[in-house]
mmCIF file of C-alpha atoms in Angstrom:
data_model
loop_
_atom_site.group_PDB
_atom_site.id
_atom_site.type_symbol
_atom_site.label_atom_id
_atom_site.label_comp_id
_atom_site.label_asym_id
_atom_site.label_seq_id
_atom_site.Cartn_x
_atom_site.Cartn_y
_atom_site.Cartn_z
ATOM 1 C CA MET A 1 -8.921 29.238 -26.577
ATOM 2 C CA PRO A 2 -8.434 25.526 -27.291
ATOM 3 C CA TYR A 3 -6.686 23.274 -24.674
ATOM 4 C CA LEU A 4 -5.396 19.885 -24.547
ATOM 5 C CA PHE A 5 -6.774 17.479 -22.065
ATOM 6 C CA THR A 6 -4.895 14.445 -21.185
ATOM 7 C CA SER A 7 -5.232 11.773 -18.445
ATOM 8 C CA GLU A 8 -3.568 8.439 -17.519
ATOM 9 C CA SER A 9 -5.047 5.241 -16.860
ATOM 10 C CA VAL A 10 -3.260 2.230 -15.648
ATOM 11 C CA SER A 11 -4.350 -1.634 -15.019
ATOM 12 C CA GLU A 12 -5.205 -3.218 -11.750
ATOM 13 C CA GLY A 13 -1.867 -4.914 -11.039
ATOM 14 C CA HIS A 14 0.071 -1.450 -11.883
ATOM 15 C CA PRO A 15 2.559 -0.541 -8.895
ATOM 16 C CA ASP A 16 0.752 2.815 -8.393
ATOM 17 C CA LYS A 17 -2.571 1.121 -7.838
ATOM 18 C CA VAL A 18 -1.144 -1.418 -5.567
ATOM 19 C CA ALA A 19 0.596 1.164 -3.665
ATOM 20 C CA ASP A 20 -2.814 3.041 -3.381
ATOM 21 C CA GLN A 21 -4.760 -0.272 -2.277
ATOM 22 C CA ILE A 22 -2.028 -0.623 0.613
ATOM 23 C CA SER A 23 -2.034 2.811 1.797
ATOM 24 C CA ASP A 24 -5.901 2.763 1.567
ATOM 25 C CA ALA A 25 -5.992 -0.408 3.748
ATOM 26 C CA LEU A 26 -3.434 1.091 6.422
ATOM 27 C CA ILE A 27 -5.453 4.033 6.847
ATOM 28 C CA ASP A 28 -8.716 2.078 7.012
ATOM 29 C CA ASN A 29 -7.310 -0.310 9.760
ATOM 30 C CA PHE A 30 -5.764 2.417 11.870
ATOM 31 C CA LEU A 31 -9.067 4.446 11.952
ATOM 32 C CA ALA A 32 -11.202 1.000 12.653
ATOM 33 C CA TYR A 33 -9.026 0.377 15.756
ATOM 34 C CA ASP A 34 -8.377 3.947 16.668
ATOM 35 C CA PRO A 35 -11.027 6.641 15.194
ATOM 36 C CA SER A 36 -8.680 9.339 16.501
ATOM 37 C CA SER A 37 -5.734 7.913 14.626
ATOM 38 C CA LYS A 38 -3.737 10.553 12.399
ATOM 39 C CA VAL A 39 -2.134 8.765 9.246
ATOM 40 C CA ALA A 40 -0.013 10.253 6.473
ATOM 41 C CA CYS A 41 1.093 7.293 4.584
ATOM 42 C CA GLU A 42 2.861 6.870 1.489
ATOM 43 C CA THR A 43 3.574 3.279 -0.144
ATOM 44 C CA LEU A 44 6.389 2.874 -2.806
ATOM 45 C CA VAL A 45 6.133 -0.656 -4.983
ATOM 46 C CA THR A 46 8.895 -2.007 -7.173
ATOM 47 C CA THR A 47 10.172 -5.552 -7.921
ATOM 48 C CA GLY A 48 9.795 -7.903 -4.806
ATOM 49 C CA GLN A 49 9.780 -4.684 -2.529
ATOM 50 C CA VAL A 50 7.381 -2.527 -0.627
ATOM 51 C CA VAL A 51 8.264 0.664 1.197
ATOM 52 C CA LEU A 52 5.654 1.937 3.727
ATOM 53 C CA ALA A 53 6.551 5.565 4.769
ATOM 54 C CA GLY A 54 5.002 8.191 6.742
ATOM 55 C CA GLU A 55 3.660 9.758 10.040
ATOM 56 C CA VAL A 56 1.484 7.763 12.265
ATOM 57 C CA LYS A 57 -0.121 8.913 15.567
ATOM 58 C CA SER A 58 -2.353 6.328 16.894
ATOM 59 C CA LYS A 59 -3.284 4.302 20.296
ATOM 60 C CA ALA A 60 -3.428 1.091 18.007
ATOM 61 C CA TYR A 61 -0.669 -1.320 17.317
ATOM 62 C CA LEU A 62 -1.078 -2.948 13.800
ATOM 63 C CA ASP A 63 1.044 -5.454 12.126
ATOM 64 C CA VAL A 64 1.531 -3.323 8.659
ATOM 65 C CA GLN A 65 3.417 -5.943 7.192
ATOM 66 C CA ASP A 66 0.518 -8.533 7.322
ATOM 67 C CA ILE A 67 -1.805 -5.681 6.355
ATOM 68 C CA ALA A 68 0.329 -4.970 3.103
ATOM 69 C CA ARG A 69 0.726 -8.760 2.311
ATOM 70 C CA ASP A 70 -3.014 -9.445 2.536
ATOM 71 C CA VAL A 71 -3.537 -6.670 0.106
ATOM 72 C CA ILE A 72 -0.983 -7.963 -2.322
ATOM 73 C CA LYS A 73 -2.718 -11.358 -1.999
ATOM 74 C CA LYS A 74 -5.882 -10.106 -2.719
ATOM 75 C CA ILE A 75 -4.745 -8.562 -5.783
ATOM 76 C CA GLY A 76 -3.407 -11.612 -7.065
ATOM 77 C CA TYR A 77 0.378 -11.575 -6.734
ATOM 78 C CA THR A 78 0.756 -15.128 -5.369
ATOM 79 C CA LYS A 79 3.288 -16.586 -7.487
ATOM 80 C CA SER A 80 7.171 -16.196 -7.514
ATOM 81 C CA GLU A 81 7.465 -15.914 -11.510
ATOM 82 C CA TYR A 82 5.413 -12.709 -11.105
ATOM 83 C CA MET A 83 8.670 -11.393 -9.727
ATOM 84 C CA PHE A 84 6.677 -9.701 -6.812
ATOM 85 C CA GLU A 85 4.756 -12.319 -4.340
ATOM 86 C CA ALA A 86 2.876 -11.459 -1.159
ATOM 87 C CA ASN A 87 4.589 -14.010 1.152
ATOM 88 C CA SER A 88 8.381 -13.390 -0.216
ATOM 89 C CA CYS A 89 8.324 -9.500 -0.986
ATOM 90 C CA GLY A 90 10.336 -6.995 1.257
ATOM 91 C CA ILE A 91 8.432 -4.489 3.194
ATOM 92 C CA PHE A 92 10.133 -2.006 4.834
ATOM 93 C CA PHE A 93 8.287 0.266 7.323
ATOM 94 C CA CYS A 94 9.583 3.635 8.257
ATOM 95 C CA HIS A 95 7.578 6.023 10.157
ATOM 96 C CA THR A 96 7.707 8.755 12.852
#
């Protein structure tokens, strides 16, 4: 039986890739400071805004906004004309 195989590919600066990199960095940092951390993290990215949501159980306290901003800087969003810039984007952290 014939089938159709499709796949999606997005560029490095695509919001999905940015969100994945932020989520990965948060998990990596929590585990680095508390190896028994439990982190379920979702990151949403849109023009000028990042939403970090999920469940975090950890003995470590991290400045998640700083971690997210560092990732955004490393990706290259450092100019306001991009309409998404590491130093000025809003970052909302909602967790349980």
